[in-house]
Coordinates of C-alpha atoms in Angstrom, one line a residue:
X184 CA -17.7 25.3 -16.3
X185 CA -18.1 27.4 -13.2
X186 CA -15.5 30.9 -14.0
X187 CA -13.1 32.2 -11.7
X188 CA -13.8 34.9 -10.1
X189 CA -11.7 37.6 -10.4
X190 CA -11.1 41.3 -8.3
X191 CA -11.5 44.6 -10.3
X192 CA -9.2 47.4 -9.9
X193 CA -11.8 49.8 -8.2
X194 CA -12.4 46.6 -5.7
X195 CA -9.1 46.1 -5.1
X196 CA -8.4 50.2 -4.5
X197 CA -10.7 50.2 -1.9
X198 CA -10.0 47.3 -0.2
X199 CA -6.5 47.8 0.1
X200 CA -6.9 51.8 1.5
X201 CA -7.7 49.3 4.7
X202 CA -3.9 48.1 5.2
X203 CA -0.5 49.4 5.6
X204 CA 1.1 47.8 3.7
X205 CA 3.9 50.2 2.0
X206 CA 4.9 50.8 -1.1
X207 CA 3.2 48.2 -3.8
X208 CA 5.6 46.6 -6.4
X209 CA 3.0 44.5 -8.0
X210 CA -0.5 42.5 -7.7
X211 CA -0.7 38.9 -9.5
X212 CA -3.9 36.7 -9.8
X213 CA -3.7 34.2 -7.7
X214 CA -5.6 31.4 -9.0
X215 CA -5.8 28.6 -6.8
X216 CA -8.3 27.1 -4.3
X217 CA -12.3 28.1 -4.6
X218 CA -12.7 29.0 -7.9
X219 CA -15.5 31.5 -5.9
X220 CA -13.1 32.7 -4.0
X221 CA -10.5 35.5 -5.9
X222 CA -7.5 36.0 -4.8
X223 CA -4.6 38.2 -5.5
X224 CA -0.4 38.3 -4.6
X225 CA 0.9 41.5 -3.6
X226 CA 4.6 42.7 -3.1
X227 CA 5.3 45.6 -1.4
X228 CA 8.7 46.9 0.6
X229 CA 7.1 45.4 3.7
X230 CA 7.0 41.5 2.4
X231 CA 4.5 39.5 0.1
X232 CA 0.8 39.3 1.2
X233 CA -2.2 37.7 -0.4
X234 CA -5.9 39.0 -0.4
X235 CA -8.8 37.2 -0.4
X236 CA -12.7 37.6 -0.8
X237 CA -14.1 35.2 0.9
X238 CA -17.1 32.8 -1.7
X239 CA -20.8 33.3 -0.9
X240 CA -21.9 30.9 1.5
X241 CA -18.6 31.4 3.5
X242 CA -18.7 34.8 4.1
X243 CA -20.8 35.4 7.1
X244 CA -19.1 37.6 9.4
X245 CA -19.2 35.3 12.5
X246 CA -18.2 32.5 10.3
X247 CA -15.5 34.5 9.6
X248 CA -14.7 35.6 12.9
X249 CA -14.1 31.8 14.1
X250 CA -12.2 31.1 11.6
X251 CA -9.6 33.9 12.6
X252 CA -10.2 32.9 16.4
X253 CA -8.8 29.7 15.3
X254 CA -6.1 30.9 13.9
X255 CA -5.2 33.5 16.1
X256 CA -5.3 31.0 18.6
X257 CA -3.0 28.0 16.7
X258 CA -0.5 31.1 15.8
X259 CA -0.1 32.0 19.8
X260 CA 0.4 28.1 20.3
X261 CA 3.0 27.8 17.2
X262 CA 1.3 26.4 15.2
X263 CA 2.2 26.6 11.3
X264 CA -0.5 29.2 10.0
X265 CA -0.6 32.2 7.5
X266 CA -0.4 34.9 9.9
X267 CA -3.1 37.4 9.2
X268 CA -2.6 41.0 8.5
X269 CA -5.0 43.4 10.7
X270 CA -6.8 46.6 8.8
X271 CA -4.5 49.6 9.6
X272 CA -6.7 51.7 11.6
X273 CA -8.5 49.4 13.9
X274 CA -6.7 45.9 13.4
X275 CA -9.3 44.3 12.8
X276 CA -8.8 40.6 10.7
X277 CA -11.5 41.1 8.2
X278 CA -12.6 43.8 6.1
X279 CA -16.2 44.5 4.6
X280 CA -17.5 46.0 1.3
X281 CA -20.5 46.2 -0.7
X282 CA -21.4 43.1 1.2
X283 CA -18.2 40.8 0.8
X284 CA -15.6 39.9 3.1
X285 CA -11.9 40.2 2.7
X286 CA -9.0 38.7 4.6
X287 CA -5.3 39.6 4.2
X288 CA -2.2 37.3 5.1
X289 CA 1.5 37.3 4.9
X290 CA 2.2 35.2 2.2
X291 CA 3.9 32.0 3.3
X292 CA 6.5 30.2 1.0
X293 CA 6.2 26.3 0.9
X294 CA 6.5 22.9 -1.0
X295 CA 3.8 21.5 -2.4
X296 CA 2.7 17.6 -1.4
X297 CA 4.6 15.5 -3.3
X298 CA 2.7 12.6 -3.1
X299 CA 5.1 10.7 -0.6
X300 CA 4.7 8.3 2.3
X301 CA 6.7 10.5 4.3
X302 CA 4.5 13.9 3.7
X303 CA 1.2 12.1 4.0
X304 CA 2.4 10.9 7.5
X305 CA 3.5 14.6 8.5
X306 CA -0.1 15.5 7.4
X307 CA -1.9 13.3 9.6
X308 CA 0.3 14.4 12.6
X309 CA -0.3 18.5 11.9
X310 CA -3.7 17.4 12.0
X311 CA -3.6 15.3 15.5
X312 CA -2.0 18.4 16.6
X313 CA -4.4 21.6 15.4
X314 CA -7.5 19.0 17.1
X315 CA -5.2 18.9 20.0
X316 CA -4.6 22.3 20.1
X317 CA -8.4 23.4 19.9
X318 CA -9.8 20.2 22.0
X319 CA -11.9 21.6 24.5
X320 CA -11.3 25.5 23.5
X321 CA -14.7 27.3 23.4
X322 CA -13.6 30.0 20.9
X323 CA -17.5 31.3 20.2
X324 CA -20.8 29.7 21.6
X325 CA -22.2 28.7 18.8
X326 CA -19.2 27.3 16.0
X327 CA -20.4 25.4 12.6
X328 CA -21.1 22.2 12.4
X329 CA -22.3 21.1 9.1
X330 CA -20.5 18.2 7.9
X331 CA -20.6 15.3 4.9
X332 CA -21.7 12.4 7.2
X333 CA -25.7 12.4 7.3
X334 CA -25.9 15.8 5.3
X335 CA -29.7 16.2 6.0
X336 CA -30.1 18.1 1.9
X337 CA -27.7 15.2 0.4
X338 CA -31.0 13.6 -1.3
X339 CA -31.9 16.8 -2.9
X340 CA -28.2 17.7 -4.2
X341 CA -28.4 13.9 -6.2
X342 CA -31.8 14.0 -7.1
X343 CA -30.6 17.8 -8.7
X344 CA -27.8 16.4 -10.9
X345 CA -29.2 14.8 -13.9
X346 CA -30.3 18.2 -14.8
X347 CA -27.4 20.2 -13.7
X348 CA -25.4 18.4 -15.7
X349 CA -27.6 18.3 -19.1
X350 CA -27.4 22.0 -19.1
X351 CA -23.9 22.5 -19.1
X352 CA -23.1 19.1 -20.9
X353 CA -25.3 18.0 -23.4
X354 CA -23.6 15.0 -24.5
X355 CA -24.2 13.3 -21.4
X356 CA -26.2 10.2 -21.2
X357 CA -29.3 11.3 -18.7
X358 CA -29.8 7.6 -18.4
X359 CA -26.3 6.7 -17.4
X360 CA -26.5 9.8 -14.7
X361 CA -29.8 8.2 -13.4
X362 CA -28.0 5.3 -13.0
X363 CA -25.2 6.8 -11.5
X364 CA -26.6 9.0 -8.9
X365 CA -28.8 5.9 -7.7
X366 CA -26.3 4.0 -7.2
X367 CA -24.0 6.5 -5.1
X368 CA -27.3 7.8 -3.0
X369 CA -27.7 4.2 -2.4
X370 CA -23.9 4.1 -1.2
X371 CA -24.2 6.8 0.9
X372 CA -26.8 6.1 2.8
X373 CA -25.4 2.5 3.1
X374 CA -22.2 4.0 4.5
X375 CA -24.0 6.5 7.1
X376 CA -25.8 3.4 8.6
X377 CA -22.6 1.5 9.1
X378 CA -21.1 4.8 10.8
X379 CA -23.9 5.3 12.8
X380 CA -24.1 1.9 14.4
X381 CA -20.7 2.4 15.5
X382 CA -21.4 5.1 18.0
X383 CA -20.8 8.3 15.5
X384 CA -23.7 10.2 17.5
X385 CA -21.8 9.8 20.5
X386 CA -19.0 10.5 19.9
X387 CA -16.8 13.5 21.3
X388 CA -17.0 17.0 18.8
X389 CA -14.0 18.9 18.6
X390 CA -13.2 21.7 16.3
X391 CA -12.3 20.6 12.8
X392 CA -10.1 21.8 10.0
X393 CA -13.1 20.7 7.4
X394 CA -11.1 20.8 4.7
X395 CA -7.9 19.1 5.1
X396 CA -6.5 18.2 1.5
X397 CA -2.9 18.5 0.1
X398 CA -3.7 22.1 -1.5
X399 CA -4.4 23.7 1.7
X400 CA -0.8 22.3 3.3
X401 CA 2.3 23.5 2.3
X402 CA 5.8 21.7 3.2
X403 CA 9.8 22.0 4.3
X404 CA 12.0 20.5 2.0
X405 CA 12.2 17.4 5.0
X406 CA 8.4 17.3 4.2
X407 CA 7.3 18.7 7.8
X408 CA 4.2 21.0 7.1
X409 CA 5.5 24.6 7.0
X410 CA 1.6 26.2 6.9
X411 CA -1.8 25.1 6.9
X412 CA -4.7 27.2 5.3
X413 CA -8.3 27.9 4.3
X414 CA -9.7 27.9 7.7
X415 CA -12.9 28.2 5.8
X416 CA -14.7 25.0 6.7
X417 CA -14.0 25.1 9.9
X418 CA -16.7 23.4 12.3
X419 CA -17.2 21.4 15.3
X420 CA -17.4 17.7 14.8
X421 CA -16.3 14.5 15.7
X422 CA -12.3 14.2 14.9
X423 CA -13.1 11.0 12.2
X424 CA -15.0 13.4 10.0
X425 CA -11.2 15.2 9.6
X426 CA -9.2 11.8 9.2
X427 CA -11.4 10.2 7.1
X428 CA -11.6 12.7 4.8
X429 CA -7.6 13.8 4.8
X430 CA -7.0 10.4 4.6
X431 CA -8.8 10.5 1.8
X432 CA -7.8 13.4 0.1
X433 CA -4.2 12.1 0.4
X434 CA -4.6 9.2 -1.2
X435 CA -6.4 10.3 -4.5
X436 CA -4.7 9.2 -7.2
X437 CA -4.8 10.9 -10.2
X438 CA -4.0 10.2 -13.8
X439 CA -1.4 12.1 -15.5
X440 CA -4.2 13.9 -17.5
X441 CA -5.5 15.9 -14.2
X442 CA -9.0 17.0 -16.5
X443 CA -9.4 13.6 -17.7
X444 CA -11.1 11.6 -14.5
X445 CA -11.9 8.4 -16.9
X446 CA -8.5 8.1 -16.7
X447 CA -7.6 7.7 -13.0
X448 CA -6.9 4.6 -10.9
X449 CA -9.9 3.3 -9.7
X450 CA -8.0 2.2 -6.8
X451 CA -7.1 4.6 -3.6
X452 CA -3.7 4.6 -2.0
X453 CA -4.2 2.2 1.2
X454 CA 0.0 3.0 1.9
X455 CA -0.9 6.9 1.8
X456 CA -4.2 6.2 4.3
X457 CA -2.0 4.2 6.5
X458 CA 0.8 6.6 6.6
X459 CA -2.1 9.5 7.1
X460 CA -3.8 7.2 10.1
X461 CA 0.1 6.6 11.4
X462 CA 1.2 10.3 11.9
X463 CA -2.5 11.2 13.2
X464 CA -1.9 8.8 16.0
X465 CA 1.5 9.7 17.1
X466 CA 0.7 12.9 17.6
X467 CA -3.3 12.6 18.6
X468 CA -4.1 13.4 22.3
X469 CA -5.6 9.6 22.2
X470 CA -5.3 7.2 19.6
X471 CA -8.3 6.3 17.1
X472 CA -9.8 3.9 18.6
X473 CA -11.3 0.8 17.4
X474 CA -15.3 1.7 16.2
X475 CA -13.1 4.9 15.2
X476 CA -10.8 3.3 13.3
X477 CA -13.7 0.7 11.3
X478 CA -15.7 3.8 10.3
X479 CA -12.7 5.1 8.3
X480 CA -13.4 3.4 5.0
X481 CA -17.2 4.1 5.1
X482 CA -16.8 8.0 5.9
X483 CA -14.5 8.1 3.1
X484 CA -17.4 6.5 0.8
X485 CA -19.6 9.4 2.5
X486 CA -17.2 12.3 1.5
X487 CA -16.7 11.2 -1.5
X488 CA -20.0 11.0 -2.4
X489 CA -20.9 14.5 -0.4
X490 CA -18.3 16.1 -1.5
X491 CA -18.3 15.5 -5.0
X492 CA -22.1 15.8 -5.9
X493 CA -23.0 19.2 -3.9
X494 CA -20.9 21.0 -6.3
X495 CA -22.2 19.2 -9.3
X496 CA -25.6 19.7 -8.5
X497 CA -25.3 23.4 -8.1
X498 CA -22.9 24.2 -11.5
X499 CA -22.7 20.8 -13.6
X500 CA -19.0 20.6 -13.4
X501 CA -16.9 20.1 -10.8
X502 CA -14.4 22.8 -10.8
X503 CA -13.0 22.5 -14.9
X504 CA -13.9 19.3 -15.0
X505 CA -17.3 18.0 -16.5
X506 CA -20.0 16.6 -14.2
X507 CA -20.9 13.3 -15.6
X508 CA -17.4 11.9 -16.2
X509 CA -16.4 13.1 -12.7
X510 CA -19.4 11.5 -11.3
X511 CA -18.6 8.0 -13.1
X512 CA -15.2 8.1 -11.3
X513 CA -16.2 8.7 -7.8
X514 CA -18.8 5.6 -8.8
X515 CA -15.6 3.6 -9.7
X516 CA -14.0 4.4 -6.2
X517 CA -16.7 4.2 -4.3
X518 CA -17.5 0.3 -6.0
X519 CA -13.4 -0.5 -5.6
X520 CA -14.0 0.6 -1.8
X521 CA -16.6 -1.2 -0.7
X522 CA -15.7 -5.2 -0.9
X523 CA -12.3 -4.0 0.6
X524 CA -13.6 -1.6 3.8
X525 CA -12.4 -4.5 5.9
X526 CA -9.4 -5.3 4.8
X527 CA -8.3 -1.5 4.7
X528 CA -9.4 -1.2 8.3
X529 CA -6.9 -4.6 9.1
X530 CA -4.2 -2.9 6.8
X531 CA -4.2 0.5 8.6
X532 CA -4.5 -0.6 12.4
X533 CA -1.1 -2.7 11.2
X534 CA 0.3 0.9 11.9
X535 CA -0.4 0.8 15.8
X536 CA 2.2 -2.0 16.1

């Protein structure tokens, strides 16, 4: 199990001398999100803040500086955003020490998803409208563009699994694992043809959320998205890459035993994908179109594969949860998927009438 990162007090001392933020009442973990990625509440006679340090990998000052061009940008436009908290002396966004990164914003008070029709379709239209807002915006010359569809080191990540796994789980069956990441490297490059003989390559790029899951939205009461968060991922791509995978990530369903994965549904919820697919249309500059909307069950095969397997290959475990089980679920969806990618695709486009 990968541990949490967590700030020490000499860290935290220094860091904060960067910001004016009054008089401080208290500091409180904050343990959500990247598990890399530490961050802390703080009240003060000012407001509420939270501080972050951004995780390895993420923390490259450029990367970070397009991240808060993007959300400098979507603030000045209206959109719902943390607003982030400039260093005291110079205003600048991010702050640097000993070779991390921080980032400071005003603490934003919110719902979280409840698992609704209604809130899935408000999700899909925030996101039509942040890809609207940064179409066409050249906020630095050269923006990231990784992405889960055709990941060029995905081969390497499965074939590194078995033995992530075994060292962190030695009850696992290396057999069954064998089996296992076969099959879903098999999948995956099943599901990347399909989406590149639909056009993908040509597609239009625009700048992505990349991560676009119901812990990085929070909601109003009437389920309208009051903030969106975690700019970390953000990269240019084409706009399916974003609604496949929120339309994904707001349709999990979960068993009530959240660390227990060989007890969720098998099945994904095709309501919540429609209801995602819906709201992105009313509010999307153009509507999906058609090779657009067919790609949509076979890019969510491809992040859930990606997604899923990078993180396992590199600790064993995803998050708390234990790499082989996880693994076997994400088989189970992927399998459910498959025989019913057309009918989904014939299910959703119901929405555009």
């Amino acid at each position: 199990m990968t541990r949490r990162e967590r700030f020490d007090s000499r860290e935290l001392a220094i860091v904060l001398s960067h910001y004016e933020l009054g008089v401080i009442e208290s500091i409180r973990d904050y343990p959500r999100g990247s598990r890399r990625a530490p961050k802390v509440r703080i009240r003060t006679q000012t407001g509420e803040y939270l501080l972050k340090r951004r995780a390895p990998g993420r923390d490259e000052p450029h990367r970070v500086a397009f991240s808060h061009r993007l959300q400098l940008h979507l603030a000045e436009n209206s959109f719902p955003v943390a607003r982030l908290i400039g260093t005291r002396d110079s205003n600048n966004s991010l702050v640097q020490h000993e070779g991390a990164v921080y980032e400071m914003f005003e603490y934003v008070r919110g719902e979280h998803f409840n698992g609704s029709n209604r809130a899935t379709q408000y999700a899909g239209y925030a996101l039509a409208h942040l890809h609207r807002l940064l179409g066409g915006h050249a906020l630095v010359s050269n923006p990231p563009d990784a992405s889960y569809h055709a990941a060029p080191g995905l081969a390497g990540h499965v074939a590194a699994v078995p033995r992530a796994v075994s060292t962190v789980d030695v009850k696992a069956s290396e057999a069954d694992l064998l089996r296992c990441c076969a099959y879903l490297r098999e999948a995956y490059d099943d599901a990347v043809r399909r989406v590149e003989s639909l056009g993908y390559s040509r597609w239009p790029r625009v700048i992505n959320h990349g991560d676009w899951h119901p812990g990085n939205l929070l909601f109003h009461p009437d389920r309208r998205v009051a903030a969106v968060i975690d700019f970390d991922s953000a990269r240019l791509e084409p706009r399916m890459t974003d609604v496949a995978n929120g339309a994904l990530q707001f349709s999990m369903r979960i068993g009530q035993n959240t660390e227990d994965p060989t007890t969720w549904p098998e099945a994904l919820s095709a309501e919540r994908i429609r209801a995602f697919v819906r709201g992105y249309d009313q509010g999307a500059a153009t509507p999906l179109t058609d090779a657009e909307h067919q790609s949509l069950p076979w890019l969510i095969i491809e992040a859930l594969i990606a997604e899923s397997v990078v993180p396992i290959a590199a600790t064993g475990s995803f998050a708390r949860i234990p790499g082989a089980p996880f693994l076997a679920m994400i088989e189970r969806k992927v399998r459910w998927l498959t025989p019913r990618a057309e009918r989904l695709v014939t299910f959703v486009r119901e929405s555009q009438r």
